[in-house]
């Protein structure tokens, strides 16, 4: 998502392959930009807001007119999906970075490729123009940061030192310093000026990046708190975000409480849990309330994996943190019995396991697993895909296996392997005599020969 510079419009890109432009004041849709054939991975407004650029897993970059929503240029050339895009400061060029390990610089007026920038040995993770637009910065899964000349497309320098993928990069405001953040849990500063001055710049630019508050990057976060030119209110908000991240990733309540208390010293009026209507100011209570839902998530995973005792124990831990917690948020009523919830979710996991076994034609094993599910929850629906509740393990296992056979028969028929298709349809009927051999029609078709011969005519 992105705001236009004047804040009057919002841009969003989605897995539904579209880019949508919205009016900030009214919330109304202005344009739906259609053309990508796979998920949209990134979007950006031009500096003057008159153009929009989008990238996609369909390997293309597309330039659009903001006012009309019409496509200006499809920018094609990458050989793998494109994740990173950026406009130059003057809006005359577009930069794209791809999983094909290259960057490409495009002319916005003509849509023509200016330079392919080649040198990375793995996929590109982030890109940026220098403030004056004369240099380009890129980072990659190859653990390097590379600096390029915009005019010539030539590599200026390779910054090496990170020991894992580099995810985030930034120029300082004067363009003379570079900051990079990596999965190796370090933030690195590159340049000629003092690291303190450059760190301030980098911390300001990366202040709201989720990696900076992650527990694994605690040292980087502490460095920003110490050296960045943040006001006490900003530091307090950052500490609260650190505390929440600790609870989400590590469940370390003591560390989270410590962060919350530090935040309160800087800003006594800070709300430690902005998601609630009332202002929460007790560090311990807030930490417990935030940690409990994470326990619920872990408990659900354990239950669906069949680790019922561990799930019950985890649910009980959640209740100690928040006695009023709903152990199963998926249901309308509040569930507070750890054993019942663990059994319900374990049964759900067994049903899914049984479905996979049945569709893999391991029918006896599927029946056995369905029976295990019923022991855990006698009222469980063994086939949630149907409107009625199915409770017969044998019938459900045979039905699902038969459906797989029907699909196989259809594929054989489409390939004009008619005899094999007929045989496969007959196998489906042995498993489930009432099976519809042609679900695409309104009427139930039960004649293998008729369906197999008709299958060759389908579109």
Short mmCIF file of C-alpha atoms in Angstrom, two decimals:
data_model
loop_
_atom_site.label_atom_id
_atom_site.label_comp_id
_atom_site.label_asym_id
_atom_site.label_seq_id
_atom_site.Cartn_x
_atom_site.Cartn_y
_atom_site.Cartn_z
CA UNK A 1 0.00 0.00 0.00
CA UNK A 2 1.08 3.61 -0.52
CA UNK A 3 -0.15 7.17 -0.01
CA UNK A 4 0.23 9.80 -2.69
CA UNK A 5 2.54 12.64 -1.63
CA UNK A 6 -0.39 14.99 -1.08
CA UNK A 7 -2.16 12.31 0.98
CA UNK A 8 -5.33 12.53 -1.11
CA UNK A 9 -5.08 9.07 -2.64
CA UNK A 10 -4.22 5.56 -1.51
CA UNK A 11 -2.80 2.81 -3.67
CA UNK A 12 -3.11 -0.92 -2.95
CA UNK A 13 -1.82 -4.04 -4.69
CA UNK A 14 -3.16 -7.52 -4.11
CA UNK A 15 -2.82 -11.24 -4.72
CA UNK A 16 -6.00 -10.87 -6.81
CA UNK A 17 -3.70 -9.45 -9.56
CA UNK A 18 -5.14 -5.93 -9.39
CA UNK A 19 -3.97 -2.50 -8.31
CA UNK A 20 -6.64 -0.26 -6.81
CA UNK A 21 -6.65 3.52 -6.39
CA UNK A 22 -8.78 4.96 -3.58
CA UNK A 23 -9.90 8.42 -2.49
CA UNK A 24 -8.57 9.09 1.01
CA UNK A 25 -11.36 11.44 2.07
CA UNK A 26 -14.35 9.37 0.91
CA UNK A 27 -12.83 5.89 0.89
CA UNK A 28 -14.32 5.36 -2.56
CA UNK A 29 -12.62 3.33 -5.28
CA UNK A 30 -11.32 5.57 -8.08
CA UNK A 31 -9.79 3.01 -10.46
CA UNK A 32 -9.08 -0.70 -10.66
CA UNK A 33 -5.90 -1.23 -12.67
CA UNK A 34 -6.05 -4.63 -14.36
CA UNK A 35 -3.43 -6.33 -16.46
CA UNK A 36 -1.13 -8.33 -14.24
CA UNK A 37 -1.59 -12.09 -14.56
CA UNK A 38 -0.17 -13.01 -11.15
CA UNK A 39 -0.01 -11.45 -7.69
CA UNK A 40 1.00 -7.80 -7.44
CA UNK A 41 4.16 -7.59 -5.32
CA UNK A 42 4.84 -3.85 -5.05
CA UNK A 43 3.42 -0.45 -5.99
CA UNK A 44 4.51 3.20 -5.96
CA UNK A 45 3.36 6.69 -6.92
CA UNK A 46 5.61 8.89 -9.04
CA UNK A 47 7.00 11.94 -7.19
CA UNK A 48 4.38 14.20 -8.80
CA UNK A 49 1.62 11.63 -8.25
CA UNK A 50 0.64 11.57 -11.93
CA UNK A 51 1.85 8.03 -12.56
CA UNK A 52 1.71 4.68 -10.81
CA UNK A 53 4.14 1.80 -11.13
CA UNK A 54 3.41 -1.79 -10.14
CA UNK A 55 5.41 -5.01 -10.12
CA UNK A 56 4.21 -8.58 -10.12
CA UNK A 57 5.07 -12.22 -9.92
CA UNK A 58 4.12 -12.32 -13.62
CA UNK A 59 7.69 -11.00 -14.25
CA UNK A 60 6.49 -7.59 -15.47
CA UNK A 61 6.48 -3.98 -14.34
CA UNK A 62 3.56 -1.81 -15.42
CA UNK A 63 3.30 1.98 -15.64
CA UNK A 64 -0.16 3.51 -15.29
CA UNK A 65 -1.77 6.94 -15.61
CA UNK A 66 -3.15 8.00 -12.22
CA UNK A 67 -5.92 10.21 -13.62
CA UNK A 68 -7.35 7.74 -16.15
CA UNK A 69 -6.22 4.41 -14.69
CA UNK A 70 -5.00 3.42 -18.15
CA UNK A 71 -1.85 1.43 -18.83
CA UNK A 72 0.95 3.61 -20.23
CA UNK A 73 3.69 1.00 -20.69
CA UNK A 74 4.22 -2.67 -19.82
CA UNK A 75 7.91 -2.96 -18.92
CA UNK A 76 8.98 -6.46 -19.90
CA UNK A 77 12.36 -8.13 -19.72
CA UNK A 78 12.77 -9.76 -16.33
CA UNK A 79 12.83 -13.56 -16.40
CA UNK A 80 11.51 -14.11 -12.87
CA UNK A 81 9.07 -12.36 -10.59
CA UNK A 82 9.70 -8.73 -9.67
CA UNK A 83 9.51 -7.63 -6.03
CA UNK A 84 11.25 -4.23 -5.87
CA UNK A 85 10.38 -1.02 -7.75
CA UNK A 86 11.17 2.68 -7.35
CA UNK A 87 10.79 5.97 -9.20
CA UNK A 88 13.81 8.22 -9.60
CA UNK A 89 13.53 11.51 -7.66
CA UNK A 90 12.63 13.39 -10.87
CA UNK A 91 10.12 10.71 -11.92
CA UNK A 92 11.76 10.18 -15.31
CA UNK A 93 13.07 6.70 -14.59
CA UNK A 94 11.84 3.52 -12.96
CA UNK A 95 14.07 0.97 -11.28
CA UNK A 96 13.05 -2.67 -10.83
CA UNK A 97 14.69 -5.56 -8.98
CA UNK A 98 13.87 -9.19 -9.63
CA UNK A 99 14.39 -12.77 -8.56
CA UNK A 100 16.33 -13.17 -11.81
CA UNK A 101 19.20 -11.45 -9.88
CA UNK A 102 19.14 -8.30 -12.05
CA UNK A 103 18.03 -4.70 -11.79
CA UNK A 104 16.57 -2.89 -14.75
CA UNK A 105 16.38 0.86 -15.35
CA UNK A 106 13.49 2.06 -17.52
CA UNK A 107 12.55 5.34 -19.23
CA UNK A 108 9.07 6.40 -18.08
CA UNK A 109 8.37 8.40 -21.25
CA UNK A 110 9.17 5.67 -23.78
CA UNK A 111 8.92 2.53 -21.65
CA UNK A 112 12.29 1.48 -23.06
CA UNK A 113 15.01 -0.28 -21.10
CA UNK A 114 17.92 2.07 -20.35
CA UNK A 115 20.27 -0.36 -18.58
CA UNK A 116 20.20 -3.90 -17.25
CA UNK A 117 22.28 -3.87 -14.05
CA UNK A 118 23.91 -7.27 -13.66
CA UNK A 119 26.19 -8.47 -10.89
CA UNK A 120 24.18 -9.97 -8.08
CA UNK A 121 24.41 -13.75 -7.85
CA UNK A 122 21.02 -14.27 -6.19
CA UNK A 123 17.66 -12.53 -6.12
CA UNK A 124 17.38 -8.79 -5.46
CA UNK A 125 15.64 -7.88 -2.18
CA UNK A 126 15.62 -4.07 -2.09
CA UNK A 127 16.50 -1.06 -4.27
CA UNK A 128 16.83 2.71 -3.85
CA UNK A 129 17.83 5.85 -5.71
CA UNK A 130 20.20 8.33 -4.09
CA UNK A 131 18.52 11.66 -3.21
CA UNK A 132 20.01 13.31 -6.31
CA UNK A 133 19.12 10.31 -8.51
CA UNK A 134 22.69 9.86 -9.72
CA UNK A 135 23.31 6.57 -7.94
CA UNK A 136 21.40 3.35 -7.41
CA UNK A 137 21.63 1.04 -4.42
CA UNK A 138 20.61 -2.62 -4.34
CA UNK A 139 20.69 -5.50 -1.86
CA UNK A 140 20.41 -9.21 -2.46
CA UNK A 141 20.14 -12.68 -1.08
CA UNK A 142 23.81 -13.00 -2.13
CA UNK A 143 24.64 -11.08 1.11
CA UNK A 144 25.95 -7.99 -0.68
CA UNK A 145 24.96 -4.38 -1.17
CA UNK A 146 25.88 -2.86 -4.54
CA UNK A 147 26.22 0.75 -5.64
CA UNK A 148 25.64 1.62 -9.31
CA UNK A 149 26.01 4.67 -11.55
CA UNK A 150 22.58 5.65 -12.86
CA UNK A 151 23.85 7.26 -16.06
CA UNK A 152 26.13 4.42 -17.20
CA UNK A 153 24.63 1.43 -15.40
CA UNK A 154 28.13 0.49 -14.24
CA UNK A 155 28.85 -1.03 -10.85
CA UNK A 156 30.64 1.47 -8.60
CA UNK A 157 31.23 -0.63 -5.50
CA UNK A 158 30.22 -3.88 -3.81
CA UNK A 159 29.78 -3.71 -0.03
CA UNK A 160 30.59 -7.09 1.48
CA UNK A 161 30.41 -8.13 5.12
CA UNK A 162 26.93 -9.39 5.85
CA UNK A 163 26.75 -13.15 6.43
CA UNK A 164 23.11 -13.60 5.43
CA UNK A 165 20.49 -12.10 3.13
CA UNK A 166 20.36 -8.29 3.11
CA UNK A 167 16.73 -7.15 3.38
CA UNK A 168 16.75 -3.38 3.88
CA UNK A 169 18.87 -0.53 2.50
CA UNK A 170 18.80 3.26 2.72
CA UNK A 171 20.76 6.30 1.62
CA UNK A 172 21.40 9.11 4.08
CA UNK A 173 19.73 12.39 3.17
CA UNK A 174 22.90 13.78 1.64
CA UNK A 175 23.52 10.51 -0.22
CA UNK A 176 26.98 10.07 1.30
CA UNK A 177 26.17 7.24 3.67
CA UNK A 178 24.49 3.88 3.24
CA UNK A 179 22.73 1.70 5.78
CA UNK A 180 21.88 -1.97 5.33
CA UNK A 181 19.97 -4.46 7.46
CA UNK A 182 20.39 -8.23 7.19
CA UNK A 183 19.11 -11.58 8.40
CA UNK A 184 22.50 -11.93 10.10
CA UNK A 185 21.01 -9.71 12.84
CA UNK A 186 23.20 -6.73 12.06
CA UNK A 187 22.70 -3.27 10.64
CA UNK A 188 25.79 -2.03 8.79
CA UNK A 189 26.81 1.51 8.02
CA UNK A 190 28.90 2.26 4.95
CA UNK A 191 30.50 5.62 4.19
CA UNK A 192 33.12 8.21 5.16
CA UNK A 193 31.45 10.07 7.97
CA UNK A 194 31.14 9.12 11.64
CA UNK A 195 29.00 6.08 12.28
CA UNK A 196 27.01 7.99 14.90
CA UNK A 197 25.84 10.58 12.37
CA UNK A 198 25.00 7.97 9.78
CA UNK A 199 23.25 5.76 12.32
CA UNK A 200 20.92 8.63 13.18
CA UNK A 201 19.95 8.91 9.53
CA UNK A 202 19.43 5.18 9.15
CA UNK A 203 17.41 4.82 12.33
CA UNK A 204 15.09 7.61 11.21
CA UNK A 205 14.49 5.88 7.88
CA UNK A 206 14.10 2.39 9.35
CA UNK A 207 12.23 3.45 12.48
CA UNK A 208 9.01 1.66 11.52
CA UNK A 209 10.58 -1.32 9.76
CA UNK A 210 9.40 -4.49 11.60
CA UNK A 211 12.89 -5.99 11.52
CA UNK A 212 14.23 -3.16 13.68
CA UNK A 213 11.99 -4.06 16.65
CA UNK A 214 12.40 -7.83 16.23
CA UNK A 215 14.06 -9.54 19.23
CA UNK A 216 16.79 -10.96 16.97
CA UNK A 217 17.80 -7.37 16.14
CA UNK A 218 17.68 -6.05 19.70
CA UNK A 219 21.21 -4.63 19.51
CA UNK A 220 20.32 -2.60 16.44
CA UNK A 221 17.20 -1.29 18.16
CA UNK A 222 19.17 -0.38 21.27
CA UNK A 223 21.71 1.47 19.13
CA UNK A 224 18.91 3.54 17.62
CA UNK A 225 17.48 4.32 21.05
CA UNK A 226 20.90 5.47 22.19
CA UNK A 227 22.16 7.38 19.17
CA UNK A 228 19.15 8.42 17.06
CA UNK A 229 17.86 11.95 17.50
CA UNK A 230 14.43 10.76 18.60
CA UNK A 231 12.19 12.60 21.04
CA UNK A 232 11.31 10.78 24.26
CA UNK A 233 7.77 10.17 22.98
CA UNK A 234 9.15 8.46 19.85
CA UNK A 235 11.55 6.36 21.91
CA UNK A 236 8.69 5.30 24.18
CA UNK A 237 6.57 4.19 21.23
CA UNK A 238 9.53 2.26 19.82
CA UNK A 239 10.05 0.51 23.18
CA UNK A 240 6.39 -0.51 23.27
CA UNK A 241 6.72 -1.99 19.79
CA UNK A 242 9.85 -3.85 20.93
CA UNK A 243 7.96 -5.26 23.90
CA UNK A 244 5.08 -6.44 21.75
CA UNK A 245 7.51 -8.07 19.29
CA UNK A 246 9.19 -9.92 22.17
CA UNK A 247 5.85 -11.33 23.30
CA UNK A 248 4.95 -12.35 19.75
CA UNK A 249 8.25 -14.05 18.93
CA UNK A 250 9.75 -15.23 22.23
CA UNK A 251 7.00 -15.11 24.86
CA UNK A 252 9.51 -13.51 27.23
CA UNK A 253 7.18 -11.66 29.58
CA UNK A 254 9.92 -10.29 31.85
CA UNK A 255 11.78 -8.71 28.93
CA UNK A 256 8.56 -7.24 27.56
CA UNK A 257 7.60 -5.77 30.94
CA UNK A 258 11.08 -4.24 31.17
CA UNK A 259 10.60 -2.56 27.77
CA UNK A 260 7.16 -1.27 28.79
CA UNK A 261 8.53 0.22 32.02
CA UNK A 262 11.33 1.97 30.12
CA UNK A 263 8.69 3.40 27.80
CA UNK A 264 6.70 4.74 30.74
CA UNK A 265 9.75 6.49 32.16
CA UNK A 266 10.13 8.37 28.88
CA UNK A 267 6.39 9.00 28.48
CA UNK A 268 4.31 8.36 31.63
CA UNK A 269 1.08 8.81 29.68
CA UNK A 270 1.84 6.24 26.97
CA UNK A 271 -0.81 3.64 26.10
CA UNK A 272 0.89 0.25 26.31
CA UNK A 273 -1.88 -1.47 24.35
CA UNK A 274 -3.32 0.90 21.70
CA UNK A 275 -5.57 -1.85 20.31
CA UNK A 276 -7.97 -1.56 23.26
CA UNK A 277 -10.46 1.29 23.72
CA UNK A 278 -9.28 2.16 27.22
CA UNK A 279 -5.73 3.26 27.91
CA UNK A 280 -3.70 0.40 29.41
CA UNK A 281 -0.87 1.48 31.70
CA UNK A 282 0.02 -1.60 33.77
CA UNK A 283 3.07 -3.25 32.13
CA UNK A 284 2.52 -6.68 33.67
CA UNK A 285 -1.20 -6.86 32.88
CA UNK A 286 -0.61 -5.72 29.30
CA UNK A 287 2.21 -8.23 28.82
CA UNK A 288 -0.03 -11.03 30.10
CA UNK A 289 -2.94 -9.97 27.90
CA UNK A 290 -0.73 -9.82 24.80
CA UNK A 291 1.10 -13.08 25.54
CA UNK A 292 -2.08 -15.11 26.11
CA UNK A 293 -3.36 -15.03 22.47
CA UNK A 294 0.05 -16.19 21.25
CA UNK A 295 -0.23 -19.15 23.62
CA UNK A 296 -3.65 -19.87 22.11
CA UNK A 297 -2.10 -19.95 18.64
CA UNK A 298 0.61 -22.36 19.80
CA UNK A 299 -2.01 -24.50 21.53
CA UNK A 300 -4.08 -24.75 18.36
CA UNK A 301 -1.04 -25.82 16.35
CA UNK A 302 -0.15 -28.48 18.92
CA UNK A 303 -3.74 -29.76 19.05
CA UNK A 304 -4.07 -30.04 15.27
CA UNK A 305 -0.75 -31.91 15.22
CA UNK A 306 -2.26 -34.41 17.67
CA UNK A 307 -0.11 -33.29 20.62
CA UNK A 308 -3.10 -33.05 22.93
CA UNK A 309 -1.34 -33.05 26.31
CA UNK A 310 1.03 -30.32 25.20
CA UNK A 311 -1.90 -28.33 23.79
CA UNK A 312 -3.87 -28.59 27.04
CA UNK A 313 -0.81 -27.46 28.99
CA UNK A 314 -0.33 -24.49 26.65
CA UNK A 315 -4.00 -23.50 26.97
CA UNK A 316 -3.69 -23.64 30.75
CA UNK A 317 -0.66 -21.34 30.54
CA UNK A 318 -2.79 -18.93 28.50
CA UNK A 319 -5.51 -19.00 31.15
CA UNK A 320 -2.99 -18.20 33.86
CA UNK A 321 -2.01 -15.13 31.87
CA UNK A 322 -5.62 -14.16 31.13
CA UNK A 323 -8.30 -16.17 32.98
CA UNK A 324 -11.04 -14.80 30.70
CA UNK A 325 -9.29 -15.76 27.43
CA UNK A 326 -11.30 -17.50 24.71
CA UNK A 327 -9.39 -20.68 23.92
CA UNK A 328 -11.06 -21.12 20.54
CA UNK A 329 -11.71 -17.74 18.85
CA UNK A 330 -13.04 -19.48 15.72
CA UNK A 331 -16.32 -20.33 17.46
CA UNK A 332 -19.08 -17.85 18.31
CA UNK A 333 -19.29 -18.84 21.97
CA UNK A 334 -16.38 -18.40 24.36
CA UNK A 335 -14.59 -21.72 24.98
CA UNK A 336 -12.75 -22.00 28.28
CA UNK A 337 -12.18 -25.75 28.77
CA UNK A 338 -8.61 -26.63 27.66
CA UNK A 339 -9.37 -30.33 27.30
CA UNK A 340 -12.50 -29.86 25.20
CA UNK A 341 -10.85 -27.30 22.92
CA UNK A 342 -7.74 -29.43 22.47
CA UNK A 343 -9.89 -32.44 21.55
CA UNK A 344 -12.01 -30.41 19.12
CA UNK A 345 -8.98 -29.05 17.29
CA UNK A 346 -7.18 -32.39 17.38
CA UNK A 347 -10.27 -33.96 15.81
CA UNK A 348 -10.25 -31.25 13.15
CA UNK A 349 -6.60 -32.08 12.42
CA UNK A 350 -7.46 -35.77 12.16
CA UNK A 351 -10.24 -35.02 9.68
CA UNK A 352 -7.79 -33.14 7.48
CA UNK A 353 -5.30 -36.00 7.78
CA UNK A 354 -8.02 -38.49 6.87
CA UNK A 355 -9.00 -36.41 3.85
CA UNK A 356 -5.42 -36.45 2.56
CA UNK A 357 -5.15 -40.20 3.08
CA UNK A 358 -8.46 -40.86 1.33
CA UNK A 359 -7.52 -38.71 -1.65
CA UNK A 360 -4.24 -40.61 -1.79
CA UNK A 361 -6.30 -43.84 -1.97
CA UNK A 362 -5.07 -45.01 1.45
CA UNK A 363 -8.65 -45.79 2.39
CA UNK A 364 -8.18 -48.10 5.36
CA UNK A 365 -5.77 -45.67 6.99
CA UNK A 366 -8.22 -42.83 6.29
CA UNK A 367 -11.07 -44.72 7.94
CA UNK A 368 -8.89 -45.40 10.97
CA UNK A 369 -7.93 -41.73 11.28
CA UNK A 370 -11.56 -40.63 10.93
CA UNK A 371 -12.47 -43.01 13.75
CA UNK A 372 -9.75 -41.44 15.88
CA UNK A 373 -11.30 -38.05 15.13
CA UNK A 374 -14.71 -39.29 16.29
CA UNK A 375 -13.23 -40.55 19.55
CA UNK A 376 -11.93 -37.05 20.18
CA UNK A 377 -15.17 -35.37 19.07
CA UNK A 378 -18.14 -37.70 18.47
CA UNK A 379 -20.06 -34.90 16.74
CA UNK A 380 -17.30 -34.04 14.24
CA UNK A 381 -18.23 -33.52 10.59
CA UNK A 382 -15.91 -35.82 8.64
CA UNK A 383 -16.52 -33.99 5.38
CA UNK A 384 -16.94 -30.23 5.96
CA UNK A 385 -17.16 -29.60 2.20
CA UNK A 386 -20.73 -30.92 2.08
CA UNK A 387 -23.81 -29.13 3.42
CA UNK A 388 -24.95 -32.06 5.55
CA UNK A 389 -22.88 -33.42 8.42
CA UNK A 390 -21.13 -36.65 7.40
CA UNK A 391 -20.34 -39.05 10.23
CA UNK A 392 -19.65 -42.40 8.53
CA UNK A 393 -15.85 -42.87 8.18
CA UNK A 394 -16.15 -45.55 5.53
CA UNK A 395 -18.56 -43.61 3.32
CA UNK A 396 -16.54 -40.39 3.55
CA UNK A 397 -13.23 -42.12 2.79
CA UNK A 398 -14.73 -43.93 -0.20
CA UNK A 399 -16.43 -40.77 -1.48
CA UNK A 400 -13.23 -38.71 -1.39
CA UNK A 401 -11.23 -41.48 -3.02
CA UNK A 402 -13.93 -41.80 -5.69
CA UNK A 403 -13.78 -38.07 -6.43
CA UNK A 404 -10.06 -38.39 -7.09
CA UNK A 405 -10.78 -41.22 -9.49
CA UNK A 406 -13.37 -39.08 -11.29
CA UNK A 407 -10.77 -36.34 -11.80
CA UNK A 408 -8.29 -38.91 -13.08
CA UNK A 409 -10.91 -40.26 -15.45
CA UNK A 410 -11.66 -36.78 -16.77
CA UNK A 411 -7.97 -36.13 -17.48
CA UNK A 412 -7.67 -39.45 -19.28
CA UNK A 413 -10.75 -38.66 -21.35
CA UNK A 414 -9.38 -35.23 -22.23
CA UNK A 415 -6.21 -36.97 -23.44
CA UNK A 416 -8.41 -39.29 -25.56
CA UNK A 417 -7.39 -42.32 -23.51
CA UNK A 418 -11.01 -43.44 -23.53
CA UNK A 419 -10.65 -47.06 -22.39
CA UNK A 420 -8.48 -46.08 -19.46
CA UNK A 421 -10.95 -43.32 -18.59
CA UNK A 422 -13.88 -45.76 -18.59
CA UNK A 423 -11.94 -48.15 -16.38
CA UNK A 424 -11.08 -45.35 -13.95
CA UNK A 425 -14.70 -44.17 -13.79
CA UNK A 426 -15.73 -47.76 -13.00
CA UNK A 427 -13.19 -47.85 -10.18
CA UNK A 428 -14.77 -44.66 -8.83
CA UNK A 429 -18.20 -46.32 -8.89
CA UNK A 430 -16.89 -49.33 -7.01
CA UNK A 431 -15.72 -47.00 -4.28
CA UNK A 432 -18.93 -44.97 -4.26
CA UNK A 433 -21.77 -46.30 -6.46
CA UNK A 434 -23.73 -43.03 -6.37
CA UNK A 435 -20.79 -40.87 -7.51
CA UNK A 436 -21.46 -38.23 -10.17
CA UNK A 437 -18.98 -38.97 -12.97
CA UNK A 438 -19.46 -35.53 -14.51
CA UNK A 439 -19.89 -32.86 -11.79
CA UNK A 440 -19.80 -30.06 -14.37
CA UNK A 441 -23.34 -30.90 -15.54
CA UNK A 442 -26.57 -30.26 -13.63
CA UNK A 443 -27.75 -33.87 -13.87
CA UNK A 444 -25.94 -36.77 -12.25
CA UNK A 445 -24.04 -38.79 -14.86
CA UNK A 446 -23.43 -42.44 -14.05
CA UNK A 447 -22.55 -43.94 -17.43
CA UNK A 448 -18.71 -44.30 -17.63
CA UNK A 449 -18.71 -44.83 -21.40
CA UNK A 450 -20.94 -41.84 -22.11
CA UNK A 451 -18.98 -39.53 -19.81
CA UNK A 452 -15.60 -40.69 -21.14
CA UNK A 453 -16.61 -40.06 -24.74
CA UNK A 454 -18.19 -36.73 -23.88
CA UNK A 455 -15.06 -35.67 -21.99
CA UNK A 456 -13.13 -35.31 -25.23
CA UNK A 457 -15.49 -32.55 -26.28
CA UNK A 458 -15.13 -30.41 -23.18
CA UNK A 459 -13.43 -27.04 -23.21
#
